[in-house]
PDB file of C-alpha atoms in Angstrom:
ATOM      1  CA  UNK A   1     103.956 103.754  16.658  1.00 79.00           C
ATOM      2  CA  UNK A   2     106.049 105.078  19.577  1.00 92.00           C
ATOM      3  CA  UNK A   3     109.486 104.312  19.222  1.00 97.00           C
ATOM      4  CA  UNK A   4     111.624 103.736  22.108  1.00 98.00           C
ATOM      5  CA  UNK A   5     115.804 103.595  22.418  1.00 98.00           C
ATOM      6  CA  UNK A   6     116.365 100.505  24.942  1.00 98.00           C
ATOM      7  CA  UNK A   7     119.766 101.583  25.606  1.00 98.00           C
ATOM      8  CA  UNK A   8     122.041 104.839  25.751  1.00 97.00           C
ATOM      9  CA  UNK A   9     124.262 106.331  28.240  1.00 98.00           C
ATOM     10  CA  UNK A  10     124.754 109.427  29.614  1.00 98.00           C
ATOM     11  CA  UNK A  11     127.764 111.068  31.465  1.00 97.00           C
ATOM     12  CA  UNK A  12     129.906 113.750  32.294  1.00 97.00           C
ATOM     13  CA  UNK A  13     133.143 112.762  31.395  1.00 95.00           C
ATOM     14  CA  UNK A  14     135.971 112.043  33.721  1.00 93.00           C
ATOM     15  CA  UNK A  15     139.008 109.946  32.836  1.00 92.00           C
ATOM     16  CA  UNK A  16     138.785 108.379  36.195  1.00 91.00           C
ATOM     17  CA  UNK A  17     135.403 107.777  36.844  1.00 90.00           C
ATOM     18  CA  UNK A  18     135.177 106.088  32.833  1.00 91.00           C
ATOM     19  CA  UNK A  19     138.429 104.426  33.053  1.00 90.00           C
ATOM     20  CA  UNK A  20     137.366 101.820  30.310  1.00 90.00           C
ATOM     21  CA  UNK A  21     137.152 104.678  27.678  1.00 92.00           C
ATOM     22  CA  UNK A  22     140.399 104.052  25.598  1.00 90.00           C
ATOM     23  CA  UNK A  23     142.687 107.355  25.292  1.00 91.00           C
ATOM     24  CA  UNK A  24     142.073 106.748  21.929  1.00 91.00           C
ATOM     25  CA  UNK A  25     138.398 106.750  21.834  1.00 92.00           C
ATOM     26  CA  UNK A  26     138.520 110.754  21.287  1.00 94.00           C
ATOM     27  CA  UNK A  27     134.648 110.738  20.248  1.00 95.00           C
ATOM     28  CA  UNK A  28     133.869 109.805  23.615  1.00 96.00           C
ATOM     29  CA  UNK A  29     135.881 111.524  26.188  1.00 95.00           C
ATOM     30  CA  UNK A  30     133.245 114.668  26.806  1.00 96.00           C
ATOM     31  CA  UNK A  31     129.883 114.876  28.583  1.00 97.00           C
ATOM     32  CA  UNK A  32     126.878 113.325  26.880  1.00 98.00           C
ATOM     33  CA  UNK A  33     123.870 114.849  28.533  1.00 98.00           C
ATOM     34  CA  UNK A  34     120.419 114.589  28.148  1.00 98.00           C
ATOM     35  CA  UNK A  35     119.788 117.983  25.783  1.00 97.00           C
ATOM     36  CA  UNK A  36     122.654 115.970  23.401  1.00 98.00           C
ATOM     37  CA  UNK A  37     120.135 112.807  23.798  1.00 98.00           C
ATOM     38  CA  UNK A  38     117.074 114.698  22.623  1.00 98.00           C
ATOM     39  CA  UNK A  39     119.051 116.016  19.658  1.00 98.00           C
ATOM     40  CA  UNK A  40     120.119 112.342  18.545  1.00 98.00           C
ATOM     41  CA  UNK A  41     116.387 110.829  19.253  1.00 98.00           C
ATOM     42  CA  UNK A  42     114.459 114.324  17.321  1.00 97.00           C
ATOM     43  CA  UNK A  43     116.709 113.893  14.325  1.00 98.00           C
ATOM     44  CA  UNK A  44     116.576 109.938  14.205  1.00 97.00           C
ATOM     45  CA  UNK A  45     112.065 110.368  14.802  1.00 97.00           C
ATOM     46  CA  UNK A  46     112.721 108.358  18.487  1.00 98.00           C
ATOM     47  CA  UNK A  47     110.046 108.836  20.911  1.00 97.00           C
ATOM     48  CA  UNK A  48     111.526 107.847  24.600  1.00 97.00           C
ATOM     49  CA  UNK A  49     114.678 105.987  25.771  1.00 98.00           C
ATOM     50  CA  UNK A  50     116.465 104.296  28.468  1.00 98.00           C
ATOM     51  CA  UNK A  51     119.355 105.222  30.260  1.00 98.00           C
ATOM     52  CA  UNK A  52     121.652 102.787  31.255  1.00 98.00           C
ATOM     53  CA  UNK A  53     124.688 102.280  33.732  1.00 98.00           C
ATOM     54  CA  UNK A  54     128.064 103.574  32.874  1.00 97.00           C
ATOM     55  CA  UNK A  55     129.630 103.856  35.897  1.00 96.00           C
ATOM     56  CA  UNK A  56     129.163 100.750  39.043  1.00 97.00           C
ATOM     57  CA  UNK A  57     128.264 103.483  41.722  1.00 97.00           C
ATOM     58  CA  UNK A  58     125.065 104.468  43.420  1.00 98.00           C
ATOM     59  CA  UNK A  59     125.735 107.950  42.601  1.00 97.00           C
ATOM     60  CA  UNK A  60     125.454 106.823  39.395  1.00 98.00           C
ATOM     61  CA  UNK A  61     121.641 105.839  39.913  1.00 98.00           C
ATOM     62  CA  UNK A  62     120.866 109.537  41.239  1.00 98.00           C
ATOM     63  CA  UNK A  63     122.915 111.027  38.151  1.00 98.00           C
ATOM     64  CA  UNK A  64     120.776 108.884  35.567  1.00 98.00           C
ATOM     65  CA  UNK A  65     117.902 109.769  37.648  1.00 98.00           C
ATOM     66  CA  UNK A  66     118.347 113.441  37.605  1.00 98.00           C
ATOM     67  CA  UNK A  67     118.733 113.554  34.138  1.00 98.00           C
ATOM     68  CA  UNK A  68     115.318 111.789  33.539  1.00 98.00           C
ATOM     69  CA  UNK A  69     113.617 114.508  35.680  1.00 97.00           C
ATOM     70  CA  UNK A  70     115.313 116.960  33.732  1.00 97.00           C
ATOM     71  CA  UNK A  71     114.285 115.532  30.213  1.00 97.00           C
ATOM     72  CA  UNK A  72     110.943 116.155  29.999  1.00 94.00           C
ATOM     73  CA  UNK A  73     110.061 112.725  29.473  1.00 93.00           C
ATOM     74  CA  UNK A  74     112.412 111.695  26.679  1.00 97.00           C
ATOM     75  CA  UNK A  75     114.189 109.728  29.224  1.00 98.00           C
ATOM     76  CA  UNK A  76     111.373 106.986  29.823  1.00 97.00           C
ATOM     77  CA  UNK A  77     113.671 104.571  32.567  1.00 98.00           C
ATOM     78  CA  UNK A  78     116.799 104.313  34.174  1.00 98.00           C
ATOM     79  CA  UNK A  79     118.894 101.094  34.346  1.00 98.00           C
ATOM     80  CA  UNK A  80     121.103 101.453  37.263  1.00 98.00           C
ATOM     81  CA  UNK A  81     123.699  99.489  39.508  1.00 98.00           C
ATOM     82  CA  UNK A  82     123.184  98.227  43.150  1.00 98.00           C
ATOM     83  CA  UNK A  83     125.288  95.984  44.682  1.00 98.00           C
ATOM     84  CA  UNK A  84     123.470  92.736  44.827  1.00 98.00           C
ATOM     85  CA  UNK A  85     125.794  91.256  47.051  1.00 98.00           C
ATOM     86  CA  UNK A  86     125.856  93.142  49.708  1.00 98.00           C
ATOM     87  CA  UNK A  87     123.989  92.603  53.136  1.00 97.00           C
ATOM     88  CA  UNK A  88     121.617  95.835  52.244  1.00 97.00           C
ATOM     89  CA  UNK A  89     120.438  95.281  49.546  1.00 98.00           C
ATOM     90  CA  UNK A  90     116.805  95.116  49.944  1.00 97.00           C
ATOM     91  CA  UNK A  91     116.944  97.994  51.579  1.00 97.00           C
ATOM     92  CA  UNK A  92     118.724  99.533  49.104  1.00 98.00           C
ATOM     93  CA  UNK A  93     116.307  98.491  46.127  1.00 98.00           C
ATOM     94  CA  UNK A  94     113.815  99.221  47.375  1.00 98.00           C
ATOM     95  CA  UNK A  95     114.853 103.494  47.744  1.00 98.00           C
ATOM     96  CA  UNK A  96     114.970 103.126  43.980  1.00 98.00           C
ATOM     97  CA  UNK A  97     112.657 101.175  43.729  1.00 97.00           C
ATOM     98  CA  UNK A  98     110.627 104.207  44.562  1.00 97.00           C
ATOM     99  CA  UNK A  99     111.372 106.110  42.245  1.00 96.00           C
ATOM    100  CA  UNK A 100     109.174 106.112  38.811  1.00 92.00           C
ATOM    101  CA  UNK A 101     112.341 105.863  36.474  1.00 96.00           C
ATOM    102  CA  UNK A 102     113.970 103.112  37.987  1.00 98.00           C
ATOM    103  CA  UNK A 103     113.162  99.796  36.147  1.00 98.00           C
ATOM    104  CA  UNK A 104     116.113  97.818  36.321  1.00 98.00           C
ATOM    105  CA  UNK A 105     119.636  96.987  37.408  1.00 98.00           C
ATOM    106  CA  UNK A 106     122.907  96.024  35.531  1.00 98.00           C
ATOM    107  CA  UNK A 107     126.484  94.686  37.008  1.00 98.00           C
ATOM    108  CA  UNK A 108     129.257  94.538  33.929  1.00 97.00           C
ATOM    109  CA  UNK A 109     129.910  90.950  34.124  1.00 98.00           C
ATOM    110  CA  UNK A 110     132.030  91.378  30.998  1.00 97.00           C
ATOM    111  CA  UNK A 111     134.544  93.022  33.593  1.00 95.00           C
ATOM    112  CA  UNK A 112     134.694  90.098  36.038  1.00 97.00           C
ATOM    113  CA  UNK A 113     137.673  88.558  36.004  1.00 95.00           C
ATOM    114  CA  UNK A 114     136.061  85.884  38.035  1.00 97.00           C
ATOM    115  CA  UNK A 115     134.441  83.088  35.292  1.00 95.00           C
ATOM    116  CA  UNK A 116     131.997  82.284  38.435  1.00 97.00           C
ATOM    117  CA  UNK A 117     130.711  85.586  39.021  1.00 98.00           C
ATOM    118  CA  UNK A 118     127.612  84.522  37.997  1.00 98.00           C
ATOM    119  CA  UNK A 119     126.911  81.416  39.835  1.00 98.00           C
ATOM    120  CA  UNK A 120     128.144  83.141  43.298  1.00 98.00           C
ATOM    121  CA  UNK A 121     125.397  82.946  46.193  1.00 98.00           C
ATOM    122  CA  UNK A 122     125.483  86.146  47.264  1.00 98.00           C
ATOM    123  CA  UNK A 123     124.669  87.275  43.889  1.00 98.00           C
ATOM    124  CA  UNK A 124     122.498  85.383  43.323  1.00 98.00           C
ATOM    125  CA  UNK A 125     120.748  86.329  46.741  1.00 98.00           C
ATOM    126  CA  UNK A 126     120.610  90.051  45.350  1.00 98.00           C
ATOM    127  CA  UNK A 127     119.281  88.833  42.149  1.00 98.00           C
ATOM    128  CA  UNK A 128     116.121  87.272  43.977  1.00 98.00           C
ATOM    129  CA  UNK A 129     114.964  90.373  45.634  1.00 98.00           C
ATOM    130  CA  UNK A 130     114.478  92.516  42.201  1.00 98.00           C
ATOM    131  CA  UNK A 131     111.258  90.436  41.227  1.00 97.00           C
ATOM    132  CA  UNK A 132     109.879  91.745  45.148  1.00 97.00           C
ATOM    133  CA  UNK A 133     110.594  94.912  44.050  1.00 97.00           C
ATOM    134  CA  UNK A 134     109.624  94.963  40.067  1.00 97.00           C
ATOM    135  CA  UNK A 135     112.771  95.489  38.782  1.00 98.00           C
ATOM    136  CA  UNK A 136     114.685  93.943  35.558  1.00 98.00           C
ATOM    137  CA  UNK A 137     118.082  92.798  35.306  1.00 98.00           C
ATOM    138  CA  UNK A 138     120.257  93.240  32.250  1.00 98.00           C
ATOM    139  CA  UNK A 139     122.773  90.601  31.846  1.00 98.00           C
ATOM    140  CA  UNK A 140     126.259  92.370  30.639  1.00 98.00           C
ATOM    141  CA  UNK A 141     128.485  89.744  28.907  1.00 98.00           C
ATOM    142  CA  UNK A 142     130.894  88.508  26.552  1.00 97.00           C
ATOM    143  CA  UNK A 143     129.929  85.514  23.539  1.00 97.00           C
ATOM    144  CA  UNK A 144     131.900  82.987  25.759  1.00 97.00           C
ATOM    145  CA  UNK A 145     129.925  84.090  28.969  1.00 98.00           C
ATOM    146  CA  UNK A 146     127.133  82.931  27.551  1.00 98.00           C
ATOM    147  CA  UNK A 147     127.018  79.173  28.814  1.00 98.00           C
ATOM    148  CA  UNK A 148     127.664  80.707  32.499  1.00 98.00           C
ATOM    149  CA  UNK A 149     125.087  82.947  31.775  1.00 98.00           C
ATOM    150  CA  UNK A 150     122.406  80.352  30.280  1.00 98.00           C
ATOM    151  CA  UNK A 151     123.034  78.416  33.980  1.00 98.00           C
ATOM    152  CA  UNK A 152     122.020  81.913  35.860  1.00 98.00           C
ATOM    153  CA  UNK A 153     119.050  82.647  33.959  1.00 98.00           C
ATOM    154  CA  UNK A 154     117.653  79.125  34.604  1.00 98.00           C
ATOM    155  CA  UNK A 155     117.955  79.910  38.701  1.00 98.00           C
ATOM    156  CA  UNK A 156     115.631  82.233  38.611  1.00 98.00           C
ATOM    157  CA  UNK A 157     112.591  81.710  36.098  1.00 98.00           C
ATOM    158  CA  UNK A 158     110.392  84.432  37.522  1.00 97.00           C
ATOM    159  CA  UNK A 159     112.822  87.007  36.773  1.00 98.00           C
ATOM    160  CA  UNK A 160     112.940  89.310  33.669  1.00 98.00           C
ATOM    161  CA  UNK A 161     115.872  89.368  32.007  1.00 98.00           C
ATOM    162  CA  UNK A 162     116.942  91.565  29.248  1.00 98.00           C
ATOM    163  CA  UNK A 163     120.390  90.312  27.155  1.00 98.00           C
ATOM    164  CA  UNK A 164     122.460  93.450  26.259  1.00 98.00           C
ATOM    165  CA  UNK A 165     124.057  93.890  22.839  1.00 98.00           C
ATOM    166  CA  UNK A 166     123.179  90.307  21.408  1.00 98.00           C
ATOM    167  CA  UNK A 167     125.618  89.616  24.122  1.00 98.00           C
ATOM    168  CA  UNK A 168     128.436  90.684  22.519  1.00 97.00           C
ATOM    169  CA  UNK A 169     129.433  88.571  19.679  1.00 97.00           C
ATOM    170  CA  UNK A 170     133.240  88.998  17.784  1.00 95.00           C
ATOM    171  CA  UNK A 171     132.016  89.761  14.180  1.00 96.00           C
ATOM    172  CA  UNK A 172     134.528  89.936  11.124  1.00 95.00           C
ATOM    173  CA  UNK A 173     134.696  88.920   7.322  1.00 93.00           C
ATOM    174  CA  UNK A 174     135.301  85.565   6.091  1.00 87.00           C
ATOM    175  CA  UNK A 175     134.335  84.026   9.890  1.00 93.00           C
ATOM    176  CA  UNK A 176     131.099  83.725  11.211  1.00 95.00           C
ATOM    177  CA  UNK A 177     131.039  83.349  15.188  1.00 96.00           C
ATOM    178  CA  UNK A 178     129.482  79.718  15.587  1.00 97.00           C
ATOM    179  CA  UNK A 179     130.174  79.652  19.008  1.00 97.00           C
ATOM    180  CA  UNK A 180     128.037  82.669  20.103  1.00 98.00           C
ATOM    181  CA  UNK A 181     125.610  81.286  17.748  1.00 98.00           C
ATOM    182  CA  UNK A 182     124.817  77.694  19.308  1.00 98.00           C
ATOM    183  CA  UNK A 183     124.969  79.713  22.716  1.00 98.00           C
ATOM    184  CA  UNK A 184     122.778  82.426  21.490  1.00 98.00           C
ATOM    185  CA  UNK A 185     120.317  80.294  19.911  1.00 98.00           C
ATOM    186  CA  UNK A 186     120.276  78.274  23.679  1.00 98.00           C
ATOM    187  CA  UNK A 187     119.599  81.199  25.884  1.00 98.00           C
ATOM    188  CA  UNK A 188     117.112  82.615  23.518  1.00 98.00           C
ATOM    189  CA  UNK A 189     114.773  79.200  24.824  1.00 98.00           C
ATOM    190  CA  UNK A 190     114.406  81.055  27.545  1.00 98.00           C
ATOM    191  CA  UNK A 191     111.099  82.803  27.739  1.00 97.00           C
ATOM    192  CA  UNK A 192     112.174  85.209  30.443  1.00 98.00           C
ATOM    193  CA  UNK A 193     114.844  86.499  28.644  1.00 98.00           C
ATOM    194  CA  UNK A 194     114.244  89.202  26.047  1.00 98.00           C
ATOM    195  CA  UNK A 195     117.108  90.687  23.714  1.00 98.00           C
ATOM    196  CA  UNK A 196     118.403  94.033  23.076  1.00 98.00           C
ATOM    197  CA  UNK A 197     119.930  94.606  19.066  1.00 96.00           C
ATOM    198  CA  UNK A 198     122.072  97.226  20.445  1.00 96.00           C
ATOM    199  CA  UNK A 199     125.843  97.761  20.077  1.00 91.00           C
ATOM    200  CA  UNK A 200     126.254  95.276  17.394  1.00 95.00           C
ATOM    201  CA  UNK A 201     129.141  97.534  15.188  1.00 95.00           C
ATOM    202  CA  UNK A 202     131.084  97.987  17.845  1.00 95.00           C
ATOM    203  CA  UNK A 203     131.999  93.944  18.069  1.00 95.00           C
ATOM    204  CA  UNK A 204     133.143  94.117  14.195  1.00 95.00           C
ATOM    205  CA  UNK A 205     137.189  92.979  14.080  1.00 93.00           C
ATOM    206  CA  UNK A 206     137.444  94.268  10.548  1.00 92.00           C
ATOM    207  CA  UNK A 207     138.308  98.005   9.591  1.00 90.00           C
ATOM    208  CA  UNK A 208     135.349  98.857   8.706  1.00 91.00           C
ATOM    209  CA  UNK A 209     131.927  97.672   8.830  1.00 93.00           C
ATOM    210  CA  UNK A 210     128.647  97.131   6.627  1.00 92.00           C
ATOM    211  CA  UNK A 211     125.027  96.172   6.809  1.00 92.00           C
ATOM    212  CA  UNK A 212     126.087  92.680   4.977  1.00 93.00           C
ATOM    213  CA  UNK A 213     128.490  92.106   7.649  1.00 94.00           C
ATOM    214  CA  UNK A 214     126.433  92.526  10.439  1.00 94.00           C
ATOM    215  CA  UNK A 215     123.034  91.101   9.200  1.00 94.00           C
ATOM    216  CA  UNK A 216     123.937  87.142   9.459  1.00 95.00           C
ATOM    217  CA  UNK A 217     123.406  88.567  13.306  1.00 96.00           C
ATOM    218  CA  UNK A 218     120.826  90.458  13.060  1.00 94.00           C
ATOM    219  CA  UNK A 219     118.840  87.948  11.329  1.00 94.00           C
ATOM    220  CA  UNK A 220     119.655  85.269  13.716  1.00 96.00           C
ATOM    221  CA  UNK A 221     118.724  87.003  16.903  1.00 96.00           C
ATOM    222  CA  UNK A 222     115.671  87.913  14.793  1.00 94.00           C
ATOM    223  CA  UNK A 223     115.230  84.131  14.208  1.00 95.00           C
ATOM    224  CA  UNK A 224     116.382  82.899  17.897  1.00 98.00           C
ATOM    225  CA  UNK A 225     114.061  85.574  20.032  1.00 97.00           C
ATOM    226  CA  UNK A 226     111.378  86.346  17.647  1.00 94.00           C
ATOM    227  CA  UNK A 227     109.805  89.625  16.672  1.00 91.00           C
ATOM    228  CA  UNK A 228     108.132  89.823  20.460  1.00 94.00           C
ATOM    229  CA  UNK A 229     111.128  89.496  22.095  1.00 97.00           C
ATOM    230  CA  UNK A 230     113.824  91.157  20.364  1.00 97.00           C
ATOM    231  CA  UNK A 231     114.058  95.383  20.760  1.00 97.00           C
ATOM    232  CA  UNK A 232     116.074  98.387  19.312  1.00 98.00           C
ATOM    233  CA  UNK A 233     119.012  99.781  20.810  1.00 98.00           C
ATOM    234  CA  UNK A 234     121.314 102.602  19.997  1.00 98.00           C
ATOM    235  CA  UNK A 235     124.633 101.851  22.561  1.00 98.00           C
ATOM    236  CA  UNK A 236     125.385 105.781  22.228  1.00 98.00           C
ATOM    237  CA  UNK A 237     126.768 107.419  22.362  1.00 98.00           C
ATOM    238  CA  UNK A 238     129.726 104.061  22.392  1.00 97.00           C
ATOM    239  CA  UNK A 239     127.973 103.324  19.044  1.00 97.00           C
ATOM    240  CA  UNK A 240     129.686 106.583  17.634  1.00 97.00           C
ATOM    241  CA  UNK A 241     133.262 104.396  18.009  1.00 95.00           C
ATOM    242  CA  UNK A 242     131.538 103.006  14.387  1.00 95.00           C
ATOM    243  CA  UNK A 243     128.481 105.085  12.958  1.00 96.00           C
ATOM    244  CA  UNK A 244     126.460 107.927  14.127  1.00 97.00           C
ATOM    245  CA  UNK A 245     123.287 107.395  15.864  1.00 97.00           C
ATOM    246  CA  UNK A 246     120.932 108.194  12.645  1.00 97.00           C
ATOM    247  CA  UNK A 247     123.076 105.788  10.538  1.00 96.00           C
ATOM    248  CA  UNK A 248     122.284 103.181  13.256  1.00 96.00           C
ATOM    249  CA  UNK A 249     118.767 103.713  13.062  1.00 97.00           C
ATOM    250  CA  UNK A 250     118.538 103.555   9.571  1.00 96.00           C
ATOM    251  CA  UNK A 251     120.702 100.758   9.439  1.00 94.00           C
ATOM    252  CA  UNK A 252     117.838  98.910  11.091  1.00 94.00           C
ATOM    253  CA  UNK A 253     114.714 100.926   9.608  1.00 94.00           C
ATOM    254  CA  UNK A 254     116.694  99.436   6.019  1.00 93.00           C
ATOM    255  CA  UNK A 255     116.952  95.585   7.655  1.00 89.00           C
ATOM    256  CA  UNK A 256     113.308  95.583   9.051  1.00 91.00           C
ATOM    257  CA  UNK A 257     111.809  97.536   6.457  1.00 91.00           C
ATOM    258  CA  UNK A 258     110.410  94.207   5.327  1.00 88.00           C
ATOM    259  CA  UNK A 259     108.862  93.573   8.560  1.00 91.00           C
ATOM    260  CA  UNK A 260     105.267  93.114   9.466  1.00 93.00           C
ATOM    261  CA  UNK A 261     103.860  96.424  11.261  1.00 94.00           C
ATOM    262  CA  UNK A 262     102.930  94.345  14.341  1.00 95.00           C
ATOM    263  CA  UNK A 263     106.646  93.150  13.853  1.00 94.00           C
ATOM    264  CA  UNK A 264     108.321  96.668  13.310  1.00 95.00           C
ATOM    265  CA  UNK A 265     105.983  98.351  15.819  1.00 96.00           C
ATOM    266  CA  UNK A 266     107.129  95.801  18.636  1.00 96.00           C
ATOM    267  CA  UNK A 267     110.951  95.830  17.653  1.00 97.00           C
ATOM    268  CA  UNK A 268     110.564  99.791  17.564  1.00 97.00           C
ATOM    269  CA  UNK A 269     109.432 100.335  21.022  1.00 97.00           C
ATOM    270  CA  UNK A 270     106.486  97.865  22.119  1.00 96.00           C
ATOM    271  CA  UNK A 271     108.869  95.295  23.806  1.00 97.00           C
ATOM    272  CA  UNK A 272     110.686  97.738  25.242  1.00 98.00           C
ATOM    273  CA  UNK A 273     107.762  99.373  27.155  1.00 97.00           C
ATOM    274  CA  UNK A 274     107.307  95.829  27.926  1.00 96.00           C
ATOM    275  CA  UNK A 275     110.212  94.652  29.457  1.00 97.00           C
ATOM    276  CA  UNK A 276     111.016  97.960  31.252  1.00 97.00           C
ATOM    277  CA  UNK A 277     107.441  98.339  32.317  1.00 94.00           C
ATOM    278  CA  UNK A 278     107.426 101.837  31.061  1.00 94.00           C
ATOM    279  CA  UNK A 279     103.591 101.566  30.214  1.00 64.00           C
ATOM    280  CA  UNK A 280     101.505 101.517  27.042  1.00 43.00           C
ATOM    281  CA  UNK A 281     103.037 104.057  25.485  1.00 38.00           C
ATOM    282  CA  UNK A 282     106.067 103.537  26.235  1.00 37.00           C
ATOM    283  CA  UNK A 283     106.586 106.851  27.646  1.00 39.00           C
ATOM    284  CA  UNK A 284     106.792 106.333  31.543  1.00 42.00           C
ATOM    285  CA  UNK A 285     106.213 109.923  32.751  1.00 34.00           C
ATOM    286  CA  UNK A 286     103.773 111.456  34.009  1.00 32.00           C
ATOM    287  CA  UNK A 287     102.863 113.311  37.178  1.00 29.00           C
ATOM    288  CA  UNK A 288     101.675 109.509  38.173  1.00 30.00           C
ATOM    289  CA  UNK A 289     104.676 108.089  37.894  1.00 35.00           C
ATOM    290  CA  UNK A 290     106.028 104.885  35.706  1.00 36.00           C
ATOM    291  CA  UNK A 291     102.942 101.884  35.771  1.00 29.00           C
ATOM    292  CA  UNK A 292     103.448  99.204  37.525  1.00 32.00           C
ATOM    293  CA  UNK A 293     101.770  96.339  35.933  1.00 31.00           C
ATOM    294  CA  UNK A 294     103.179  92.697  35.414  1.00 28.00           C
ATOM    295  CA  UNK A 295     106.287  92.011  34.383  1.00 26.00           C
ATOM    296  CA  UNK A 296     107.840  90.189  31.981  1.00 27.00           C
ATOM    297  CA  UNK A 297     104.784  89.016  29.989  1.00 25.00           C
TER     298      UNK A 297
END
């Protein structure tokens, strides 16, 4: 079984290029570079995984992308940014586009001060050229963005979507969210949309967090995507704010132990080769390039 992180970052740190890293997030501010990936993924037995956009910049895309060149494979795809509204941005897609690690795009919607980001033509224009050009799009959003969100995704039913971080629910003791819940459960109808269970202690309120606290969620994104649509995520290094990459993983390995293999082995890296196209192995590299077949099946 290949196992494949769906989501990490990598940077070198700058306080003005990563403005939304707190001063007081101290484990954080310092690079995070691909050799510090491939320690995290030997220790924690992860095959491949997929870097993802810190930083709304195109120079982010070649940054990401040089570091997959430079990882000798451990770094199966690249999430990047593009600006889907602008007037180039076909043109622009379609350079990465090109390249073999580039298998989807993110905006932070979270960040949008605007509550109808998502339903704005223009990007919603951008959003129809990725299917043209095989990419994904990760939707980036807060528990009460998730109505505005369930609107976008039903625009465009061809396109693969992959939901970040269970989209971000606001977990604590004694109160279950409800309202990310009905929402959840709505968007998970979906069949385009697939889910990442990534970055879900970093959304606990409380002090400190546990496996009890966290698994009502766990176990209903289990029960609202379904084993085939649901896939493991680390958020790191960001998950480090709350645990340490290996406790993460085992976290999960304890939660899903009880899993079918067909279950585990999908969770673990099967819908992520999937979803990301990154080929049946879910390693994407090879002198070849990533395959290209169908998406979002």
């Amino acid at each position: 079984m290949t196992r494949v992180d769906s989501h990490q970052h990598l940077w070198q740190y700058d306080p003005v290029e990563y403005g939304w890293i707190d001063p007081s997030a101290t484990a954080l501010r310092r690079d995070y570079l691909h050799g510090d990936l491939a320690r995290e993924l030997d220790a924690a037995r992860i095959d491949a995984a997929v870097a993802v956009q810190a930083r709304q910049s195109l120079a982010e895309n070649d940054f990401l992308l040089a570091q997959a060149e430079a990882s000798a494979g451990r770094i199966a795809g690249v999430v990047g940014w593009v600006d889907l509204q602008a007037a180039d941005v076909d043109e622009v897609l379609g350079r990465y586009a090109a390249r073999p690690r580039f298998v989807g795009v993110r905006h932070v919607v979270q960040g949008e001060s605007d509550p109808g980001f998502l339903a704005r033509p223009a990007f919603n224009r951008g959003i129809e050229r990725l299917r043209a050009h095989r990419l994904v799009y990760d939707v980036l959003i807060y528990a009460a963005q998730l109505p505005a969100a369930i609107v976008f995704v039903d625009r465009h039913p061809s396109q693969p979507f992959v939901l970040d971080h269970i989209a971000k629910p606001a977990i604590a003791s004694g109160r279950f969210d409800q309202a990310w819940a009905r929402d959840f459960r709505e968007i998970a109808k979906r069949p385009h949309v697939t889910c990442k269970l990534s970055g879900v202690v970093t959304e606990v309120r409380d002090a400190a967090w546990s496996a009890d606290l966290i698994r009502p969620y766990l176990d209903l994104a289990l029960e609202a995507f379904g084993p085939a649509r649901l896939m493991f995520g680390s958020d790191w290094p960001v998950v480090r704010l709350r645990t340490e990459y290996g406790d993460w993983v085992r976290t999960l390995g304890a939660i899903t132990s009880r899993w079918s293999q067909a279950e585990q082995s999908a969770f673990w890296g099967g819908n992520a080769a999937r979803a990301y196209n990154l080929g049946p192995s879910g390693n994407s590299v090879g002198s070849s390039g990533r395959l290209r077949g169908p998406l979002g099946g």
